mmCIF file of C-alpha atoms in Angstrom:
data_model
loop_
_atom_site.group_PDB
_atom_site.id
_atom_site.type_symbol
_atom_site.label_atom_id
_atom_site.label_comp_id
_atom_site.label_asym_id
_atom_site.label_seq_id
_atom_site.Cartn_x
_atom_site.Cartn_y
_atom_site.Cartn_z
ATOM 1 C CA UNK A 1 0.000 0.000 0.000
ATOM 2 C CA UNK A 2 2.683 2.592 0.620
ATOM 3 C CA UNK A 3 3.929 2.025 -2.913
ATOM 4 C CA UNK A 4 0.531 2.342 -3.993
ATOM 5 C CA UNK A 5 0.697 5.875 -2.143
ATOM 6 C CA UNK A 6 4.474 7.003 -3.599
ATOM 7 C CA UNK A 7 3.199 6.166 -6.793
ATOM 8 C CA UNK A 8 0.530 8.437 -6.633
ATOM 9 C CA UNK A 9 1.921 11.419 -4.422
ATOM 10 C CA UNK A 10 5.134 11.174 -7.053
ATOM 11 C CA UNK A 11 4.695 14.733 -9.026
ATOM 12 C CA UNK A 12 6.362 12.750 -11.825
ATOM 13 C CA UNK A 13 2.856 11.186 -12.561
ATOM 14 C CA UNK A 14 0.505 13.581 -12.796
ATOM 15 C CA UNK A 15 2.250 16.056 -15.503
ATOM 16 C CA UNK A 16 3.020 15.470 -18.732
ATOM 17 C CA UNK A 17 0.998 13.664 -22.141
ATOM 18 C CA UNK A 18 0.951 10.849 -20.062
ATOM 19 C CA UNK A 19 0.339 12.218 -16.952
ATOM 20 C CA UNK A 20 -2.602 11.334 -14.398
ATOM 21 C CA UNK A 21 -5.279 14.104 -15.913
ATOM 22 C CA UNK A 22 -4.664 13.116 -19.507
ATOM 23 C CA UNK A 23 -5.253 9.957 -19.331
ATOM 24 C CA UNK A 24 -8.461 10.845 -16.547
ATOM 25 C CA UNK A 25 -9.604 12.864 -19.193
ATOM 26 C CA UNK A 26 -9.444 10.556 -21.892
ATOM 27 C CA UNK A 27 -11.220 8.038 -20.206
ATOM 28 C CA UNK A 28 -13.989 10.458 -19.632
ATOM 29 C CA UNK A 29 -13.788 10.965 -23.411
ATOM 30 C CA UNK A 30 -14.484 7.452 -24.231
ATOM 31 C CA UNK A 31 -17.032 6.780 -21.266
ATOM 32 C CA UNK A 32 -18.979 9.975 -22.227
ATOM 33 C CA UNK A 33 -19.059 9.203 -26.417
ATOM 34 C CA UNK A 34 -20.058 5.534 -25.252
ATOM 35 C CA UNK A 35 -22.612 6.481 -23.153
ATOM 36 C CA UNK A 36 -24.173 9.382 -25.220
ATOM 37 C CA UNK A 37 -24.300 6.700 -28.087
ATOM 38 C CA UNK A 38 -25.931 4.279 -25.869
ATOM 39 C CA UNK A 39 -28.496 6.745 -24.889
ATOM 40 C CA UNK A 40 -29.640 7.338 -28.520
ATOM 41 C CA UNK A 41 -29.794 3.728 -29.525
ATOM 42 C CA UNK A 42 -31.536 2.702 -26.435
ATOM 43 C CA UNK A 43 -34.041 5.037 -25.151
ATOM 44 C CA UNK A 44 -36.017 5.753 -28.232
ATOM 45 C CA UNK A 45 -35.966 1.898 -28.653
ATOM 46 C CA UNK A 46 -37.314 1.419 -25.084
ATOM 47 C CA UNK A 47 -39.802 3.964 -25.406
ATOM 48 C CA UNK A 48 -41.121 2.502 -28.412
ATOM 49 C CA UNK A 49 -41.533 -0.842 -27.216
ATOM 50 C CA UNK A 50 -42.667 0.284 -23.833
ATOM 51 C CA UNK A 51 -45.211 2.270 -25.374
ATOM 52 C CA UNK A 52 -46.738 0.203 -27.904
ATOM 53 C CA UNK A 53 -46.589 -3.013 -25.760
ATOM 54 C CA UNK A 54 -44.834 -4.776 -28.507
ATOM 55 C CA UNK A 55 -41.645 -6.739 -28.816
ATOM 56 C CA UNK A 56 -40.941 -6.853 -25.104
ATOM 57 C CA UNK A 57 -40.098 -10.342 -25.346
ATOM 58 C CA UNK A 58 -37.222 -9.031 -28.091
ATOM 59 C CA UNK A 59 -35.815 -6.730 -25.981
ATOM 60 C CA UNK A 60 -35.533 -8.625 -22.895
ATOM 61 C CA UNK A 61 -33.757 -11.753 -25.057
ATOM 62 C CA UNK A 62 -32.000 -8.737 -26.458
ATOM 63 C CA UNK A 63 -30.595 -7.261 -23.214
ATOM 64 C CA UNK A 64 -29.784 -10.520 -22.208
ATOM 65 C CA UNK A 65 -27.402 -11.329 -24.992
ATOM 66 C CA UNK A 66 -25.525 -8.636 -25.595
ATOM 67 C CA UNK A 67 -24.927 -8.734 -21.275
ATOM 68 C CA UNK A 68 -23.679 -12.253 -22.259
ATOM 69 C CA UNK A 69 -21.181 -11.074 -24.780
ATOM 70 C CA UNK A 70 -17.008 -10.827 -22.968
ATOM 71 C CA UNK A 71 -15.927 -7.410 -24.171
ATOM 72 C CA UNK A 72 -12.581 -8.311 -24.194
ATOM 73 C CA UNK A 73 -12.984 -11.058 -26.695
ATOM 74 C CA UNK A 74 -15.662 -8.516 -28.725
ATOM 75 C CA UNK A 75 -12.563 -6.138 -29.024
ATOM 76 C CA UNK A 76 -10.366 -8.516 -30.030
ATOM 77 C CA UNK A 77 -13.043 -9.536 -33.080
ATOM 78 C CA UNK A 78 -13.712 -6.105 -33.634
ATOM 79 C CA UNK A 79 -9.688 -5.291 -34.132
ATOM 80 C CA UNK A 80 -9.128 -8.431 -36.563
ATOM 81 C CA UNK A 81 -12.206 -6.668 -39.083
ATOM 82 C CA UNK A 82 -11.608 -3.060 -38.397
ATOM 83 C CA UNK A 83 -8.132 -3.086 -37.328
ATOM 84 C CA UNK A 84 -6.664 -0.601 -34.210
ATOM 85 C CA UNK A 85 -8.212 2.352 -33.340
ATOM 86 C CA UNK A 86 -11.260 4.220 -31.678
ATOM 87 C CA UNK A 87 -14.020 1.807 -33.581
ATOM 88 C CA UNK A 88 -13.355 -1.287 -32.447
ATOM 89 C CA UNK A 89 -13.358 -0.363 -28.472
ATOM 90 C CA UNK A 90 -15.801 2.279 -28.819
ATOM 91 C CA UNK A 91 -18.481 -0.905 -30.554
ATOM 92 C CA UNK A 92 -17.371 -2.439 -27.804
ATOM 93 C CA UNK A 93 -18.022 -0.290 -25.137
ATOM 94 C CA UNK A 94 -21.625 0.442 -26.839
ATOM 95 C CA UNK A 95 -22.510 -3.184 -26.660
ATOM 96 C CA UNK A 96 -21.885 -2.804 -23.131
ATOM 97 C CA UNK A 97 -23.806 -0.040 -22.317
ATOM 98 C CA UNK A 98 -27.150 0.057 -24.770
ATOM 99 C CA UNK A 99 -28.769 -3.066 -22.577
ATOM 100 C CA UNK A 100 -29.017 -1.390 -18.696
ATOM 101 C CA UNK A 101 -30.376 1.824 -20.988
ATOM 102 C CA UNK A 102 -32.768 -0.309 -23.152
ATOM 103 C CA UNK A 103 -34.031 -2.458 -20.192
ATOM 104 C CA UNK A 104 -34.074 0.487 -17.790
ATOM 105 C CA UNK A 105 -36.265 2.561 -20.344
ATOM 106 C CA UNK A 106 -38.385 -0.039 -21.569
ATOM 107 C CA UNK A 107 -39.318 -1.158 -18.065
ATOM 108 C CA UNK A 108 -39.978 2.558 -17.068
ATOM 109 C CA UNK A 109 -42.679 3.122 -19.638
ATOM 110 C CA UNK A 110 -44.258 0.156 -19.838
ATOM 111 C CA UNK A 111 -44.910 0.210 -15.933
ATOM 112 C CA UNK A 112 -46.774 3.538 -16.267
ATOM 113 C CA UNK A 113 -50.448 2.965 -15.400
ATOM 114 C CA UNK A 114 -52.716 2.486 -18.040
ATOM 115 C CA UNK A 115 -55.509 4.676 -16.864
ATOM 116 C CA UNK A 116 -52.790 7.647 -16.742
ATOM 117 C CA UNK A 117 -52.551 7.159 -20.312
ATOM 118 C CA UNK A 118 -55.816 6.649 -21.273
ATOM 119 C CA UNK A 119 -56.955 9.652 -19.596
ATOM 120 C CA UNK A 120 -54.057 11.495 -21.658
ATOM 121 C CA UNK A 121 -55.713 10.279 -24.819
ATOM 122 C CA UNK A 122 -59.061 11.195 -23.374
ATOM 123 C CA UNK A 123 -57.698 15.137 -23.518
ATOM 124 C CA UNK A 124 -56.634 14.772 -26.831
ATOM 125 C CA UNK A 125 -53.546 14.435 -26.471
ATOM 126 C CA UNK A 126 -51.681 12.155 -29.801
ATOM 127 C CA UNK A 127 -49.386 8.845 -28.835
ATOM 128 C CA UNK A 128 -46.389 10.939 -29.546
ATOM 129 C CA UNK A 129 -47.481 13.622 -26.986
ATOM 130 C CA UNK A 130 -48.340 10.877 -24.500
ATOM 131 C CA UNK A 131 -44.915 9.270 -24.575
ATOM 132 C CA UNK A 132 -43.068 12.090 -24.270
ATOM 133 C CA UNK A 133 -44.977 13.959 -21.442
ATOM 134 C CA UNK A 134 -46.481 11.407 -19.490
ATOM 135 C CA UNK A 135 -44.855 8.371 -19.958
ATOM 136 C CA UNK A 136 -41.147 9.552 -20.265
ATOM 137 C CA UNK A 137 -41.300 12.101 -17.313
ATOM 138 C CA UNK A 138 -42.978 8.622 -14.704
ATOM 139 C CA UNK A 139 -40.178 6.466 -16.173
ATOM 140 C CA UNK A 140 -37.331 8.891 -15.950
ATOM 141 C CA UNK A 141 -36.056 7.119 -12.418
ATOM 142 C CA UNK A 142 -35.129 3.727 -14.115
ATOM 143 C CA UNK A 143 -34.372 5.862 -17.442
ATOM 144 C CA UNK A 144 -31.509 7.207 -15.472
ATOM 145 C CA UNK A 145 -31.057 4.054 -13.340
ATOM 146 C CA UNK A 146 -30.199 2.855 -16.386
ATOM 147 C CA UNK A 147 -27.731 5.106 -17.972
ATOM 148 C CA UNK A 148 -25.883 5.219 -13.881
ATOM 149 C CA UNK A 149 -25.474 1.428 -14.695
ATOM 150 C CA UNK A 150 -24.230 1.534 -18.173
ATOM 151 C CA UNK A 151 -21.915 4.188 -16.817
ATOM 152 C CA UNK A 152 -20.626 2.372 -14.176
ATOM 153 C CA UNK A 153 -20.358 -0.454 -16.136
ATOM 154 C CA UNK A 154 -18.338 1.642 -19.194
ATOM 155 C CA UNK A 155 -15.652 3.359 -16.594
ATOM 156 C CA UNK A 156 -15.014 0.101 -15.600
ATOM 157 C CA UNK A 157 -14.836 -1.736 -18.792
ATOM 158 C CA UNK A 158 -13.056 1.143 -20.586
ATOM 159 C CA UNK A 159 -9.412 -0.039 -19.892
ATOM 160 C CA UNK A 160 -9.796 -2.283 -22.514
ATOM 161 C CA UNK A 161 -8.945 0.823 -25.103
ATOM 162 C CA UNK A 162 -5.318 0.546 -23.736
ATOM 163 C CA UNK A 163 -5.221 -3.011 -24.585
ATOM 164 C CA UNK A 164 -5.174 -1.830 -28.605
ATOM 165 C CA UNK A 165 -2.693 0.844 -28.253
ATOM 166 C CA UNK A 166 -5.538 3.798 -26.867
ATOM 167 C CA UNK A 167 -5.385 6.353 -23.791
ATOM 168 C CA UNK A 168 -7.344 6.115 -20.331
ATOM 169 C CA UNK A 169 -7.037 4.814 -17.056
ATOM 170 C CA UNK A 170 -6.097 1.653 -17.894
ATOM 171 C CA UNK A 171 -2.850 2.811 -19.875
ATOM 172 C CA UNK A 172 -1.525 2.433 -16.074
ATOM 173 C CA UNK A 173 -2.581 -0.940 -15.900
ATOM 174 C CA UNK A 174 -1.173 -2.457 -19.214
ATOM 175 C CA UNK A 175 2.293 -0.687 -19.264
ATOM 176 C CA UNK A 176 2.560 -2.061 -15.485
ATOM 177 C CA UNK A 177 1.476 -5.049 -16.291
ATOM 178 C CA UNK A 178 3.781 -5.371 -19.400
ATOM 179 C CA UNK A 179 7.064 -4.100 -16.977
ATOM 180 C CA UNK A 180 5.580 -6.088 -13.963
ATOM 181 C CA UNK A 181 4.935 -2.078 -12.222
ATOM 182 C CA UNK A 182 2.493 -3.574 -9.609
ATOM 183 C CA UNK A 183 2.311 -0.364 -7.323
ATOM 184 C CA UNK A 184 1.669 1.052 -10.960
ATOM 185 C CA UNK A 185 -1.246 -1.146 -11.794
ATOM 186 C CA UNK A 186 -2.315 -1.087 -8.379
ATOM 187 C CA UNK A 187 -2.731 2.646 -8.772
ATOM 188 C CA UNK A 188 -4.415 2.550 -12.088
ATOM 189 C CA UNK A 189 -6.931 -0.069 -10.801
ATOM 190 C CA UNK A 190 -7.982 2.598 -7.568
ATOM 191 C CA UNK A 191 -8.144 5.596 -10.198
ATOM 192 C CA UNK A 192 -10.789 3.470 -11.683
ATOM 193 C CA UNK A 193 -12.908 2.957 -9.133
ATOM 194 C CA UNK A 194 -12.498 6.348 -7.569
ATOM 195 C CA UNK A 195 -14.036 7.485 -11.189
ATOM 196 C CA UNK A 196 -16.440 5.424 -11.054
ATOM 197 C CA UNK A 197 -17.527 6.425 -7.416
ATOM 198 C CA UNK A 198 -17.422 9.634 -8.583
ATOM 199 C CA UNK A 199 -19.416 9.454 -11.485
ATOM 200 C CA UNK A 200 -22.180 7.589 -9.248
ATOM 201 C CA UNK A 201 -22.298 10.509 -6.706
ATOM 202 C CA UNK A 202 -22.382 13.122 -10.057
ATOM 203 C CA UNK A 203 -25.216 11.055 -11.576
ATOM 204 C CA UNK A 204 -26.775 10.447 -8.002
ATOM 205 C CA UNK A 205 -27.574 14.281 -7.952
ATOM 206 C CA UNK A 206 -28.915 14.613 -11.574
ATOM 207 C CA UNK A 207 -31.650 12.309 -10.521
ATOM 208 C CA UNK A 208 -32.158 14.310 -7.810
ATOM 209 C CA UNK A 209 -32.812 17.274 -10.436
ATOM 210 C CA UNK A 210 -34.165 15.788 -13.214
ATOM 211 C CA UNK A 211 -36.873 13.572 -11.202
ATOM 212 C CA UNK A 212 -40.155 14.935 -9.675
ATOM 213 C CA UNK A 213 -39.869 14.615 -5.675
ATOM 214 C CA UNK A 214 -43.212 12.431 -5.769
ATOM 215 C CA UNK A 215 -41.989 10.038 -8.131
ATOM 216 C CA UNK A 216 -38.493 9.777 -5.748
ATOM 217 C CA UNK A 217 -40.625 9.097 -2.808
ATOM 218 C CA UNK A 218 -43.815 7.447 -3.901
ATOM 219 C CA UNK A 219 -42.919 3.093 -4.058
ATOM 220 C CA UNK A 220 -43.697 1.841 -7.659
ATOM 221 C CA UNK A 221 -46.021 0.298 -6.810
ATOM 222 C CA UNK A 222 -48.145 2.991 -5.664
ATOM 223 C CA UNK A 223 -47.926 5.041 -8.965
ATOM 224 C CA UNK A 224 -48.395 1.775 -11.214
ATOM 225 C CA UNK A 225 -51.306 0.303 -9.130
ATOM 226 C CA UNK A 226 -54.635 2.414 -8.433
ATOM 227 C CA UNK A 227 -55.384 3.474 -5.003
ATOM 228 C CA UNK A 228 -58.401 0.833 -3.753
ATOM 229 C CA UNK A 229 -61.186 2.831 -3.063
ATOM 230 C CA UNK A 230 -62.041 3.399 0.427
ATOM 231 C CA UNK A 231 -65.357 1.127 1.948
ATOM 232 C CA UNK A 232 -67.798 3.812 2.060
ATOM 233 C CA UNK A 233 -67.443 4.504 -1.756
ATOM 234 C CA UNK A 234 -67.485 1.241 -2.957
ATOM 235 C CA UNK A 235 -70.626 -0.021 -4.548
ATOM 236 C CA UNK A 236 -73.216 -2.343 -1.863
ATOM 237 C CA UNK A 237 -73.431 -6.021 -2.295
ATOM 238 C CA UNK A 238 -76.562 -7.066 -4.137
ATOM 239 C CA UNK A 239 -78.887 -8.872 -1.433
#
């Protein structure tokens, strides 16, 4: 541990092209561009299907596989077809993140209640108007549960760019590993996970923002499930 601790308190390592906050930042640069793709495959996707009620089945098979799929070896397919560079990671990466979003999204709208819906359509308002102001804003909690996952998930993962010659975090972790630097890779491994504890608490408080304080503290199953009505409104039992 106290090598761990030279390593990082050595000035040495955090100036430089190769420096601590270039490499930081370029493994934000890869999580972000992963992510943001994510996003716009998987949301509309999810809303779609959670909206129309169709395809679920798909998507959850869907999810499934691509979860199932090693990165590493998907990078190392990717590189034989595409050859080095930011493609074959960045697919990668994507692949990783699109099925948290996708499940997260489709599971949010499809467990809006019906009758909130239908009484959106009663007003007039058209499907498209219905997804995107009533059904969107009630799933947004696992929307974004979903994209804290995938990004999670991505910070993690994203030391695999190093492995084909890239930048990042886990630049620290192959050249130690490749000069058998342990304190090195030991300190590239904890920059990781600080990031990614980071990002959590960052993404932690745009929830916070971006979701309505009854939806935060209202159970889902109280806004999917109408409220029983109470004994003395309820119709009398025929004699």
């Amino acid at each position: 541990m106290n090598a761990v601790i030279a390593w990082l308190t050595d000035p040495a390592h955090w100036s430089g092209g190769a420096g601590v906050p270039v490499r930081l930042l370029e493994h934000l640069w890869y999580t972000a561009l992963t992510v943001a793709i994510a996003v716009v495959i998987a949301i509309p996707a999810g809303a779609l299907v959670g909206h129309t009620g169709r395809g679920g089945f798909l998507v959850v098979s869907l999810a499934n596989s691509l979860r199932a799929l090693p990165t590493l070896g998907l990078l190392v397919l990717l590189v034989s077809f595409i050859g080095i560079g930011l493609g074959a990671p960045l697919i990668a990466l994507v692949v990783l993140a699109v099925p948290p979003i996708l499940a997260g999204t489709y599971a949010g709208v499809q467990a809006v209640d019906r009758s909130v819906a239908d009484a959106a359509r009663g007003m007039g308002m058209s499907e498209r108007e219905i997804l995107l102001q009533v059904e969107l804003p009630n799933a947004l909690p696992l929307i974004i549960g979903g994209v804290r996952s995938a990004t999670l998930q991505v910070i993690s993962t994203a030391t695999i760019a190093a492995y084909v010659a890239l930048g990042g975090l886990g630049r620290f972790i192959i050249d130690g590993l490749a000069v058998r630097d342990y304190p090195q890779m030991a300190a590239g491994s904890l920059l990781v996970a600080l990031l990614a504890v980071a990002a959590d608490l960052a993404l932690a408080g745009v929830q916070r923002l971006l979701v309505s304080p009854g939806l935060r503290s209202v159970p889902a199953s109280r806004r999917t499930t109408p409220a029983p009505r109470p004994a003395a409104e309820r119709p009398a039992a025929a004699a």
